[in-house]
Amino acid sequence: MSTITYQVTGMSCGHCEKAVSEELSALPGVSAVIAKADTGLVTVESSEPLSDEAVRAAVDEAGYEVTGRA
Amino acid sequence: MSTITYQVTGMSCGHCEKAVSEELSALPGVSAVIAKADTGLVTVESSEPLSDEAVRAAVDEAGYEVTGRA
């Protein structure tokens, strides 16, 4: 099991959190996502470590940007 | 045809605009809605004048609040 927290910019509300969570939840092996607009922190739990590239691409697809790991 | 602009609080992004627009668009007679998060202004075009109560209820259902007509 792998749990990594990322810093994401641009989330401003619960809809944004949901959009990010839905994209990340669709990645293979992801079992849980917690996205918080107020802090910009997104924690992803997965069965295997995810590549930063896959996470960045999913967040980008939702319309936001990963600035790094928190 | 009636066009009224309301002041709405709480919209922070495009998702919020969409949520408000979708709720208002579902009201009978509504032909167009323009919601802007940056100003909080929501303009509703309808075939007959809408009651403020109906507009308030729809915006509330979306999770936001009408503070008055603009």
mmCIF file of N, CA and C in Angstrom:
data_model
loop_
_atom_site.group_PDB
_atom_site.id
_atom_site.type_symbol
_atom_site.label_atom_id
_atom_site.label_comp_id
_atom_site.label_asym_id
_atom_site.label_seq_id
_atom_site.Cartn_x
_atom_site.Cartn_y
_atom_site.Cartn_z
ATOM 1 N N MET A 1 0.852 -1.204 0.000
ATOM 2 C CA MET A 1 0.000 0.000 0.000
ATOM 3 C C MET A 1 0.884 1.249 0.000
ATOM 4 N N SER A 2 0.492 2.207 -0.783
ATOM 5 C CA SER A 2 1.264 3.462 -0.883
ATOM 6 C C SER A 2 0.336 4.646 -0.635
ATOM 7 N N THR A 3 0.777 5.577 0.180
ATOM 8 C CA THR A 3 -0.009 6.791 0.418
ATOM 9 C C THR A 3 0.888 7.999 0.220
ATOM 10 N N ILE A 4 0.524 8.830 -0.732
ATOM 11 C CA ILE A 4 1.334 10.003 -1.050
ATOM 12 C C ILE A 4 0.439 11.238 -1.085
ATOM 13 N N THR A 5 0.954 12.347 -0.539
ATOM 14 C CA THR A 5 0.211 13.610 -0.562
ATOM 15 C C THR A 5 0.883 14.585 -1.521
ATOM 16 N N TYR A 6 0.065 15.164 -2.369
ATOM 17 C CA TYR A 6 0.537 16.117 -3.375
ATOM 18 C C TYR A 6 -0.018 17.501 -3.087
ATOM 19 N N GLN A 7 0.738 18.513 -3.525
ATOM 20 C CA GLN A 7 0.240 19.883 -3.475
ATOM 21 C C GLN A 7 -0.354 20.212 -4.839
ATOM 22 N N VAL A 8 -1.589 20.675 -4.826
ATOM 23 C CA VAL A 8 -2.301 20.971 -6.073
ATOM 24 C C VAL A 8 -2.813 22.406 -6.023
ATOM 25 N N THR A 9 -2.654 23.127 -7.120
ATOM 26 C CA THR A 9 -3.147 24.507 -7.158
ATOM 27 C C THR A 9 -4.439 24.603 -7.958
ATOM 28 N N GLY A 10 -5.256 25.562 -7.589
ATOM 29 C CA GLY A 10 -6.442 25.885 -8.389
ATOM 30 C C GLY A 10 -7.764 25.401 -7.840
ATOM 31 N N MET A 11 -7.754 24.484 -6.863
ATOM 32 C CA MET A 11 -9.039 24.015 -6.323
ATOM 33 C C MET A 11 -9.631 25.104 -5.433
ATOM 34 N N SER A 12 -10.891 25.443 -5.685
ATOM 35 C CA SER A 12 -11.510 26.513 -4.896
ATOM 36 C C SER A 12 -12.773 26.092 -4.166
ATOM 37 N N CYS A 13 -13.270 24.889 -4.422
ATOM 38 C CA CYS A 13 -14.536 24.500 -3.789
ATOM 39 C C CYS A 13 -14.716 22.998 -3.812
ATOM 40 N N GLY A 14 -15.816 22.550 -3.255
ATOM 41 C CA GLY A 14 -16.091 21.129 -3.198
ATOM 42 C C GLY A 14 -16.228 20.471 -4.561
ATOM 43 N N HIS A 15 -16.705 21.249 -5.547
ATOM 44 C CA HIS A 15 -16.794 20.692 -6.895
ATOM 45 C C HIS A 15 -15.401 20.385 -7.427
ATOM 46 N N CYS A 16 -14.462 21.277 -7.110
ATOM 47 C CA CYS A 16 -13.078 21.084 -7.566
ATOM 48 C C CYS A 16 -12.485 19.843 -6.906
ATOM 49 N N GLU A 17 -12.728 19.709 -5.610
ATOM 50 C CA GLU A 17 -12.233 18.527 -4.884
ATOM 51 C C GLU A 17 -12.777 17.260 -5.535
ATOM 52 N N LYS A 18 -14.054 17.299 -5.883
ATOM 53 C CA LYS A 18 -14.689 16.123 -6.480
ATOM 54 C C LYS A 18 -14.088 15.808 -7.856
ATOM 55 N N ALA A 19 -13.850 16.854 -8.639
ATOM 56 C CA ALA A 19 -13.294 16.655 -9.979
ATOM 57 C C ALA A 19 -11.915 16.004 -9.887
ATOM 58 N N VAL A 20 -11.094 16.486 -8.961
ATOM 59 C CA VAL A 20 -9.751 15.928 -8.779
ATOM 60 C C VAL A 20 -9.851 14.490 -8.259
ATOM 61 N N SER A 21 -10.721 14.284 -7.280
ATOM 62 C CA SER A 21 -10.874 12.942 -6.703
ATOM 63 C C SER A 21 -11.326 11.936 -7.747
ATOM 64 N N GLU A 22 -12.268 12.352 -8.587
ATOM 65 C CA GLU A 22 -12.783 11.417 -9.586
ATOM 66 C C GLU A 22 -11.714 11.018 -10.598
ATOM 67 N N GLU A 23 -10.922 11.990 -11.039
ATOM 68 C CA GLU A 23 -9.861 11.663 -12.007
ATOM 69 C C GLU A 23 -8.827 10.736 -11.388
ATOM 70 N N LEU A 24 -8.425 11.039 -10.169
ATOM 71 C CA LEU A 24 -7.393 10.215 -9.529
ATOM 72 C C LEU A 24 -7.929 8.831 -9.166
ATOM 73 N N SER A 25 -9.175 8.764 -8.793
ATOM 74 C CA SER A 25 -9.769 7.476 -8.428
ATOM 75 C C SER A 25 -9.829 6.525 -9.620
ATOM 76 N N ALA A 26 -9.795 7.083 -10.809
ATOM 77 C CA ALA A 26 -9.868 6.261 -12.016
ATOM 78 C C ALA A 26 -8.524 5.622 -12.374
ATOM 79 N N LEU A 27 -7.455 6.046 -11.704
ATOM 80 C CA LEU A 27 -6.140 5.450 -11.991
ATOM 81 C C LEU A 27 -6.089 4.024 -11.429
ATOM 82 N N PRO A 28 -5.415 3.121 -12.126
ATOM 83 C CA PRO A 28 -5.334 1.732 -11.675
ATOM 84 C C PRO A 28 -4.698 1.624 -10.290
ATOM 85 N N GLY A 29 -5.348 0.881 -9.408
ATOM 86 C CA GLY A 29 -4.772 0.623 -8.095
ATOM 87 C C GLY A 29 -5.132 1.627 -7.023
ATOM 88 N N VAL A 30 -5.795 2.732 -7.412
ATOM 89 C CA VAL A 30 -6.125 3.755 -6.419
ATOM 90 C C VAL A 30 -7.333 3.308 -5.598
ATOM 91 N N SER A 31 -7.166 3.321 -4.277
ATOM 92 C CA SER A 31 -8.239 2.848 -3.392
ATOM 93 C C SER A 31 -8.921 3.988 -2.652
ATOM 94 N N ALA A 32 -8.243 5.136 -2.522
ATOM 95 C CA ALA A 32 -8.860 6.270 -1.827
ATOM 96 C C ALA A 32 -8.163 7.562 -2.225
ATOM 97 N N VAL A 33 -8.950 8.636 -2.289
ATOM 98 C CA VAL A 33 -8.406 9.973 -2.567
ATOM 99 C C VAL A 33 -9.074 10.951 -1.623
ATOM 100 N N ILE A 34 -8.281 11.793 -0.993
ATOM 101 C CA ILE A 34 -8.830 12.884 -0.190
ATOM 102 C C ILE A 34 -8.250 14.186 -0.726
ATOM 103 N N ALA A 35 -9.124 15.050 -1.267
ATOM 104 C CA ALA A 35 -8.692 16.335 -1.825
ATOM 105 C C ALA A 35 -9.301 17.459 -0.997
ATOM 106 N N LYS A 36 -8.488 18.429 -0.606
ATOM 107 C CA LYS A 36 -8.946 19.543 0.213
ATOM 108 C C LYS A 36 -8.633 20.858 -0.481
ATOM 109 N N ALA A 37 -9.689 21.579 -0.836
ATOM 110 C CA ALA A 37 -9.494 22.837 -1.547
ATOM 111 C C ALA A 37 -8.790 23.878 -0.678
ATOM 112 N N ASP A 38 -9.091 23.892 0.621
ATOM 113 C CA ASP A 38 -8.548 24.971 1.461
ATOM 114 C C ASP A 38 -7.032 24.895 1.612
ATOM 115 N N THR A 39 -6.495 23.690 1.638
ATOM 116 C CA THR A 39 -5.045 23.538 1.760
ATOM 117 C C THR A 39 -4.379 23.223 0.426
ATOM 118 N N GLY A 40 -5.164 22.752 -0.541
ATOM 119 C CA GLY A 40 -4.600 22.319 -1.813
ATOM 120 C C GLY A 40 -3.932 20.954 -1.717
ATOM 121 N N LEU A 41 -4.121 20.275 -0.605
ATOM 122 C CA LEU A 41 -3.480 18.963 -0.421
ATOM 123 C C LEU A 41 -4.386 17.836 -0.922
ATOM 124 N N VAL A 42 -3.775 16.940 -1.674
ATOM 125 C CA VAL A 42 -4.495 15.788 -2.205
ATOM 126 C C VAL A 42 -3.722 14.534 -1.821
ATOM 127 N N THR A 43 -4.363 13.688 -1.043
ATOM 128 C CA THR A 43 -3.720 12.449 -0.596
ATOM 129 C C THR A 43 -4.306 11.273 -1.360
ATOM 130 N N VAL A 44 -3.422 10.467 -1.914
ATOM 131 C CA VAL A 44 -3.837 9.343 -2.751
ATOM 132 C C VAL A 44 -3.300 8.051 -2.143
ATOM 133 N N GLU A 45 -4.205 7.122 -1.914
ATOM 134 C CA GLU A 45 -3.819 5.805 -1.425
ATOM 135 C C GLU A 45 -3.959 4.816 -2.569
ATOM 136 N N SER A 46 -2.920 4.020 -2.775
ATOM 137 C CA SER A 46 -2.967 3.071 -3.892
ATOM 138 C C SER A 46 -2.271 1.769 -3.510
ATOM 139 N N SER A 47 -2.642 0.716 -4.210
ATOM 140 C CA SER A 47 -2.082 -0.605 -3.899
ATOM 141 C C SER A 47 -0.601 -0.667 -4.262
ATOM 142 N N GLU A 48 -0.226 0.033 -5.328
ATOM 143 C CA GLU A 48 1.173 0.130 -5.744
ATOM 144 C C GLU A 48 1.518 1.607 -5.858
ATOM 145 N N PRO A 49 2.784 1.977 -5.656
ATOM 146 C CA PRO A 49 3.148 3.394 -5.820
ATOM 147 C C PRO A 49 2.791 3.877 -7.223
ATOM 148 N N LEU A 50 2.206 5.073 -7.303
ATOM 149 C CA LEU A 50 1.860 5.666 -8.593
ATOM 150 C C LEU A 50 3.031 6.471 -9.114
ATOM 151 N N SER A 51 3.130 6.594 -10.412
ATOM 152 C CA SER A 51 4.151 7.497 -10.959
ATOM 153 C C SER A 51 3.643 8.928 -10.834
ATOM 154 N N ASP A 52 4.569 9.836 -10.555
ATOM 155 C CA ASP A 52 4.193 11.248 -10.482
ATOM 156 C C ASP A 52 3.579 11.704 -11.805
ATOM 157 N N GLU A 53 4.053 11.124 -12.894
ATOM 158 C CA GLU A 53 3.543 11.511 -14.211
ATOM 159 C C GLU A 53 2.056 11.171 -14.331
ATOM 160 N N ALA A 54 1.684 9.993 -13.851
ATOM 161 C CA ALA A 54 0.275 9.593 -13.943
ATOM 162 C C ALA A 54 -0.603 10.502 -13.089
ATOM 163 N N VAL A 55 -0.088 10.839 -11.912
ATOM 164 C CA VAL A 55 -0.852 11.722 -11.019
ATOM 165 C C VAL A 55 -0.972 13.112 -11.623
ATOM 166 N N ARG A 56 0.120 13.626 -12.123
ATOM 167 C CA ARG A 56 0.080 14.952 -12.758
ATOM 168 C C ARG A 56 -0.894 14.983 -13.926
ATOM 169 N N ALA A 57 -0.876 13.937 -14.728
ATOM 170 C CA ALA A 57 -1.746 13.889 -15.907
ATOM 171 C C ALA A 57 -3.220 13.852 -15.493
ATOM 172 N N ALA A 58 -3.533 13.092 -14.457
ATOM 173 C CA ALA A 58 -4.927 12.990 -14.004
ATOM 174 C C ALA A 58 -5.409 14.321 -13.433
ATOM 175 N N VAL A 59 -4.568 14.952 -12.642
ATOM 176 C CA VAL A 59 -4.936 16.245 -12.050
ATOM 177 C C VAL A 59 -5.087 17.302 -13.153
ATOM 178 N N ASP A 60 -4.190 17.252 -14.118
ATOM 179 C CA ASP A 60 -4.265 18.175 -15.260
ATOM 180 C C ASP A 60 -5.569 17.955 -16.027
ATOM 181 N N GLU A 61 -5.941 16.714 -16.199
ATOM 182 C CA GLU A 61 -7.183 16.378 -16.908
ATOM 183 C C GLU A 61 -8.396 16.980 -16.191
ATOM 184 N N ALA A 62 -8.322 17.032 -14.874
ATOM 185 C CA ALA A 62 -9.422 17.615 -14.084
ATOM 186 C C ALA A 62 -9.414 19.142 -14.165
ATOM 187 N N GLY A 63 -8.293 19.707 -14.650
ATOM 188 C CA GLY A 63 -8.224 21.163 -14.803
ATOM 189 C C GLY A 63 -7.387 21.860 -13.741
ATOM 190 N N TYR A 64 -6.539 21.092 -13.035
ATOM 191 C CA TYR A 64 -5.715 21.664 -11.961
ATOM 192 C C TYR A 64 -4.270 21.250 -12.161
ATOM 193 N N GLU A 65 -3.400 21.717 -11.257
ATOM 194 C CA GLU A 65 -1.971 21.462 -11.457
ATOM 195 C C GLU A 65 -1.303 20.966 -10.183
ATOM 196 N N VAL A 66 -0.552 19.885 -10.338
ATOM 197 C CA VAL A 66 0.289 19.407 -9.236
ATOM 198 C C VAL A 66 1.560 20.244 -9.223
ATOM 199 N N THR A 67 1.877 20.812 -8.058
ATOM 200 C CA THR A 67 3.124 21.585 -7.974
ATOM 201 C C THR A 67 4.226 20.774 -7.305
ATOM 202 N N GLY A 68 3.860 19.633 -6.732
ATOM 203 C CA GLY A 68 4.886 18.777 -6.134
ATOM 204 C C GLY A 68 4.287 17.887 -5.069
ATOM 205 N N ARG A 69 5.155 17.122 -4.424
ATOM 206 C CA ARG A 69 4.685 16.339 -3.280
ATOM 207 C C ARG A 69 4.692 17.238 -2.053
ATOM 208 N N ALA A 70 3.744 17.005 -1.165
ATOM 209 C CA ALA A 70 3.643 17.875 0.022
ATOM 210 C C ALA A 70 4.564 17.360 1.123
ATOM 211 N N MET B 1 -40.947 38.176 -22.623
ATOM 212 C CA MET B 1 -39.595 37.775 -22.209
ATOM 213 C C MET B 1 -39.150 38.627 -21.016
ATOM 214 N N SER B 2 -38.558 37.959 -20.056
ATOM 215 C CA SER B 2 -38.099 38.650 -18.849
ATOM 216 C C SER B 2 -36.626 38.332 -18.609
ATOM 217 N N THR B 3 -35.846 39.343 -18.293
ATOM 218 C CA THR B 3 -34.434 39.126 -17.974
ATOM 219 C C THR B 3 -34.113 39.831 -16.661
ATOM 220 N N ILE B 4 -33.693 39.059 -15.680
ATOM 221 C CA ILE B 4 -33.401 39.612 -14.361
ATOM 222 C C ILE B 4 -32.019 39.136 -13.921
ATOM 223 N N THR B 5 -31.271 40.048 -13.291
ATOM 224 C CA THR B 5 -29.947 39.686 -12.766
ATOM 225 C C THR B 5 -29.982 39.682 -11.247
ATOM 226 N N TYR B 6 -29.473 38.609 -10.691
ATOM 227 C CA TYR B 6 -29.439 38.416 -9.240
ATOM 228 C C TYR B 6 -27.998 38.437 -8.747
ATOM 229 N N GLN B 7 -27.840 38.850 -7.480
ATOM 230 C CA GLN B 7 -26.545 38.738 -6.823
ATOM 231 C C GLN B 7 -26.546 37.436 -6.029
ATOM 232 N N VAL B 8 -25.531 36.619 -6.261
ATOM 233 C CA VAL B 8 -25.435 35.311 -5.604
ATOM 234 C C VAL B 8 -24.083 35.200 -4.907
ATOM 235 N N THR B 9 -24.090 34.690 -3.682
ATOM 236 C CA THR B 9 -22.823 34.521 -2.958
ATOM 237 C C THR B 9 -22.383 33.065 -2.969
ATOM 238 N N GLY B 10 -21.089 32.863 -2.918
ATOM 239 C CA GLY B 10 -20.535 31.533 -2.725
ATOM 240 C C GLY B 10 -19.950 30.862 -3.950
ATOM 241 N N MET B 11 -20.225 31.390 -5.152
ATOM 242 C CA MET B 11 -19.653 30.753 -6.348
ATOM 243 C C MET B 11 -18.168 31.099 -6.433
ATOM 244 N N SER B 12 -17.339 30.058 -6.599
ATOM 245 C CA SER B 12 -15.893 30.308 -6.640
ATOM 246 C C SER B 12 -15.224 29.828 -7.913
ATOM 247 N N CYS B 13 -15.942 29.099 -8.746
ATOM 248 C CA CYS B 13 -15.275 28.561 -9.942
ATOM 249 C C CYS B 13 -16.300 28.177 -11.000
ATOM 250 N N GLY B 14 -15.801 27.679 -12.100
ATOM 251 C CA GLY B 14 -16.664 27.292 -13.207
ATOM 252 C C GLY B 14 -17.640 26.188 -12.863
ATOM 253 N N HIS B 15 -17.219 25.298 -11.940
ATOM 254 C CA HIS B 15 -18.133 24.241 -11.513
ATOM 255 C C HIS B 15 -19.334 24.840 -10.798
ATOM 256 N N CYS B 16 -19.063 25.872 -10.001
ATOM 257 C CA CYS B 16 -20.137 26.541 -9.263
ATOM 258 C C CYS B 16 -21.096 27.218 -10.243
ATOM 259 N N GLU B 17 -20.532 27.898 -11.226
ATOM 260 C CA GLU B 17 -21.366 28.549 -12.244
ATOM 261 C C GLU B 17 -22.273 27.526 -12.918
ATOM 262 N N LYS B 18 -21.693 26.369 -13.214
ATOM 263 C CA LYS B 18 -22.455 25.327 -13.899
ATOM 264 C C LYS B 18 -23.571 24.794 -13.005
ATOM 265 N N ALA B 19 -23.262 24.599 -11.733
ATOM 266 C CA ALA B 19 -24.267 24.070 -10.802
ATOM 267 C C ALA B 19 -25.452 25.024 -10.701
ATOM 268 N N VAL B 20 -25.162 26.318 -10.583
ATOM 269 C CA VAL B 20 -26.224 27.326 -10.499
ATOM 270 C C VAL B 20 -27.009 27.376 -11.813
ATOM 271 N N SER B 21 -26.293 27.375 -12.922
ATOM 272 C CA SER B 21 -26.952 27.446 -14.232
ATOM 273 C C SER B 21 -27.871 26.262 -14.451
ATOM 274 N N GLU B 22 -27.408 25.082 -14.061
ATOM 275 C CA GLU B 22 -28.225 23.894 -14.293
ATOM 276 C C GLU B 22 -29.514 23.921 -13.465
ATOM 277 N N GLU B 23 -29.392 24.341 -12.216
ATOM 278 C CA GLU B 23 -30.606 24.396 -11.384
ATOM 279 C C GLU B 23 -31.594 25.416 -11.931
ATOM 280 N N LEU B 24 -31.094 26.587 -12.298
ATOM 281 C CA LEU B 24 -31.998 27.629 -12.791
ATOM 282 C C LEU B 24 -32.583 27.274 -14.159
ATOM 283 N N SER B 25 -31.786 26.615 -14.978
ATOM 284 C CA SER B 25 -32.264 26.235 -16.311
ATOM 285 C C SER B 25 -33.414 25.250 -16.237
ATOM 286 N N ALA B 26 -33.512 24.533 -15.106
ATOM 287 C CA ALA B 26 -34.584 23.546 -14.946
ATOM 288 C C ALA B 26 -35.917 24.182 -14.573
ATOM 289 N N LEU B 27 -35.912 25.472 -14.239
ATOM 290 C CA LEU B 27 -37.183 26.132 -13.900
ATOM 291 C C LEU B 27 -38.026 26.326 -15.159
ATOM 292 N N PRO B 28 -39.340 26.195 -15.035
ATOM 293 C CA PRO B 28 -40.226 26.342 -16.200
ATOM 294 C C PRO B 28 -40.077 27.719 -16.852
ATOM 295 N N GLY B 29 -39.917 27.731 -18.158
ATOM 296 C CA GLY B 29 -39.875 28.984 -18.898
ATOM 297 C C GLY B 29 -38.495 29.601 -19.043
ATOM 298 N N VAL B 30 -37.490 29.049 -18.354
ATOM 299 C CA VAL B 30 -36.144 29.636 -18.427
ATOM 300 C C VAL B 30 -35.482 29.248 -19.747
ATOM 301 N N SER B 31 -35.037 30.260 -20.493
ATOM 302 C CA SER B 31 -34.426 30.013 -21.799
ATOM 303 C C SER B 31 -32.917 30.195 -21.789
ATOM 304 N N ALA B 32 -32.391 30.949 -20.824
ATOM 305 C CA ALA B 32 -30.941 31.151 -20.769
ATOM 306 C C ALA B 32 -30.540 31.583 -19.372
ATOM 307 N N VAL B 33 -29.353 31.146 -18.960
ATOM 308 C CA VAL B 33 -28.784 31.560 -17.676
ATOM 309 C C VAL B 33 -27.311 31.869 -17.893
ATOM 310 N N ILE B 34 -26.862 32.994 -17.364
ATOM 311 C CA ILE B 34 -25.431 33.305 -17.373
ATOM 312 C C ILE B 34 -25.012 33.554 -15.937
ATOM 313 N N ALA B 35 -24.132 32.698 -15.416
ATOM 314 C CA ALA B 35 -23.638 32.837 -14.041
ATOM 315 C C ALA B 35 -22.151 33.121 -14.079
ATOM 316 N N LYS B 36 -21.720 34.130 -13.309
ATOM 317 C CA LYS B 36 -20.306 34.526 -13.276
ATOM 318 C C LYS B 36 -19.799 34.474 -11.847
ATOM 319 N N ALA B 37 -18.844 33.599 -11.607
ATOM 320 C CA ALA B 37 -18.312 33.452 -10.255
ATOM 321 C C ALA B 37 -17.570 34.706 -9.800
ATOM 322 N N ASP B 38 -16.871 35.357 -10.712
ATOM 323 C CA ASP B 38 -16.031 36.490 -10.284
ATOM 324 C C ASP B 38 -16.841 37.683 -9.790
ATOM 325 N N THR B 39 -18.006 37.884 -10.351
ATOM 326 C CA THR B 39 -18.857 38.995 -9.911
ATOM 327 C C THR B 39 -19.996 38.524 -9.007
ATOM 328 N N GLY B 40 -20.320 37.251 -9.066
ATOM 329 C CA GLY B 40 -21.463 36.727 -8.332
ATOM 330 C C GLY B 40 -22.788 37.060 -8.995
ATOM 331 N N LEU B 41 -22.729 37.567 -10.208
ATOM 332 C CA LEU B 41 -23.962 37.953 -10.909
ATOM 333 C C LEU B 41 -24.509 36.787 -11.733
ATOM 334 N N VAL B 42 -25.805 36.594 -11.610
ATOM 335 C CA VAL B 42 -26.478 35.530 -12.355
ATOM 336 C C VAL B 42 -27.662 36.142 -13.091
ATOM 337 N N THR B 43 -27.612 36.083 -14.401
ATOM 338 C CA THR B 43 -28.686 36.643 -15.215
ATOM 339 C C THR B 43 -29.538 35.518 -15.778
ATOM 340 N N VAL B 44 -30.833 35.666 -15.587
ATOM 341 C CA VAL B 44 -31.779 34.630 -16.002
ATOM 342 C C VAL B 44 -32.772 35.219 -16.995
ATOM 343 N N GLU B 45 -32.878 34.582 -18.131
ATOM 344 C CA GLU B 45 -33.855 34.987 -19.147
ATOM 345 C C GLU B 45 -34.976 33.953 -19.155
ATOM 346 N N SER B 46 -36.194 34.442 -19.109
ATOM 347 C CA SER B 46 -37.329 33.508 -19.078
ATOM 348 C C SER B 46 -38.502 34.065 -19.867
ATOM 349 N N SER B 47 -39.358 33.166 -20.290
ATOM 350 C CA SER B 47 -40.494 33.570 -21.121
ATOM 351 C C SER B 47 -41.499 34.376 -20.305
ATOM 352 N N GLU B 48 -41.631 34.038 -19.023
ATOM 353 C CA GLU B 48 -42.495 34.779 -18.097
ATOM 354 C C GLU B 48 -41.648 35.194 -16.902
ATOM 355 N N PRO B 49 -41.989 36.288 -16.236
ATOM 356 C CA PRO B 49 -41.217 36.667 -15.040
ATOM 357 C C PRO B 49 -41.233 35.536 -14.012
ATOM 358 N N LEU B 50 -40.072 35.240 -13.418
ATOM 359 C CA LEU B 50 -39.965 34.214 -12.386
ATOM 360 C C LEU B 50 -40.230 34.847 -11.030
ATOM 361 N N SER B 51 -40.719 34.053 -10.101
ATOM 362 C CA SER B 51 -40.835 34.569 -8.741
ATOM 363 C C SER B 51 -39.459 34.518 -8.090
ATOM 364 N N ASP B 52 -39.176 35.509 -7.248
ATOM 365 C CA ASP B 52 -37.907 35.506 -6.531
ATOM 366 C C ASP B 52 -37.784 34.237 -5.690
ATOM 367 N N GLU B 53 -38.914 33.758 -5.186
ATOM 368 C CA GLU B 53 -38.889 32.558 -4.352
ATOM 369 C C GLU B 53 -38.377 31.350 -5.143
ATOM 370 N N ALA B 54 -38.837 31.214 -6.370
ATOM 371 C CA ALA B 54 -38.409 30.083 -7.191
ATOM 372 C C ALA B 54 -36.916 30.170 -7.498
ATOM 373 N N VAL B 55 -36.467 31.387 -7.778
ATOM 374 C CA VAL B 55 -35.046 31.581 -8.082
ATOM 375 C C VAL B 55 -34.200 31.302 -6.843
ATOM 376 N N ARG B 56 -34.625 31.822 -5.707
ATOM 377 C CA ARG B 56 -33.889 31.584 -4.462
ATOM 378 C C ARG B 56 -33.813 30.096 -4.145
ATOM 379 N N ALA B 57 -34.929 29.406 -4.338
ATOM 380 C CA ALA B 57 -34.968 27.980 -4.023
ATOM 381 C C ALA B 57 -34.029 27.190 -4.935
ATOM 382 N N ALA B 58 -33.989 27.544 -6.205
ATOM 383 C CA ALA B 58 -33.127 26.830 -7.153
ATOM 384 C C ALA B 58 -31.658 27.075 -6.834
ATOM 385 N N VAL B 59 -31.326 28.304 -6.530
ATOM 386 C CA VAL B 59 -29.933 28.642 -6.198
ATOM 387 C C VAL B 59 -29.526 27.967 -4.897
ATOM 388 N N ASP B 60 -30.437 27.948 -3.943
ATOM 389 C CA ASP B 60 -30.183 27.263 -2.671
ATOM 390 C C ASP B 60 -29.957 25.775 -2.901
ATOM 391 N N GLU B 61 -30.755 25.195 -3.768
ATOM 392 C CA GLU B 61 -30.612 23.771 -4.092
ATOM 393 C C GLU B 61 -29.220 23.474 -4.663
ATOM 394 N N ALA B 62 -28.681 24.425 -5.407
ATOM 395 C CA ALA B 62 -27.339 24.252 -5.974
ATOM 396 C C ALA B 62 -26.254 24.439 -4.914
ATOM 397 N N GLY B 63 -26.635 25.012 -3.766
ATOM 398 C CA GLY B 63 -25.669 25.187 -2.683
ATOM 399 C C GLY B 63 -25.174 26.612 -2.511
ATOM 400 N N TYR B 64 -25.900 27.570 -3.084
ATOM 401 C CA TYR B 64 -25.489 28.973 -3.015
ATOM 402 C C TYR B 64 -26.654 29.823 -2.529
ATOM 403 N N GLU B 65 -26.425 31.134 -2.409
ATOM 404 C CA GLU B 65 -27.461 31.979 -1.836
ATOM 405 C C GLU B 65 -27.667 33.250 -2.643
ATOM 406 N N VAL B 66 -28.927 33.534 -2.951
ATOM 407 C CA VAL B 66 -29.289 34.803 -3.583
ATOM 408 C C VAL B 66 -29.357 35.860 -2.489
ATOM 409 N N THR B 67 -28.637 36.965 -2.678
ATOM 410 C CA THR B 67 -28.706 38.043 -1.691
ATOM 411 C C THR B 67 -29.618 39.159 -2.156
ATOM 412 N N GLY B 68 -30.026 39.118 -3.422
ATOM 413 C CA GLY B 68 -30.956 40.124 -3.913
ATOM 414 C C GLY B 68 -30.857 40.276 -5.422
ATOM 415 N N ARG B 69 -31.631 41.205 -5.933
ATOM 416 C CA ARG B 69 -31.483 41.521 -7.360
ATOM 417 C C ARG B 69 -30.322 42.485 -7.513
ATOM 418 N N ALA B 70 -29.616 42.374 -8.615
ATOM 419 C CA ALA B 70 -28.432 43.229 -8.821
ATOM 420 C C ALA B 70 -28.864 44.559 -9.439
#
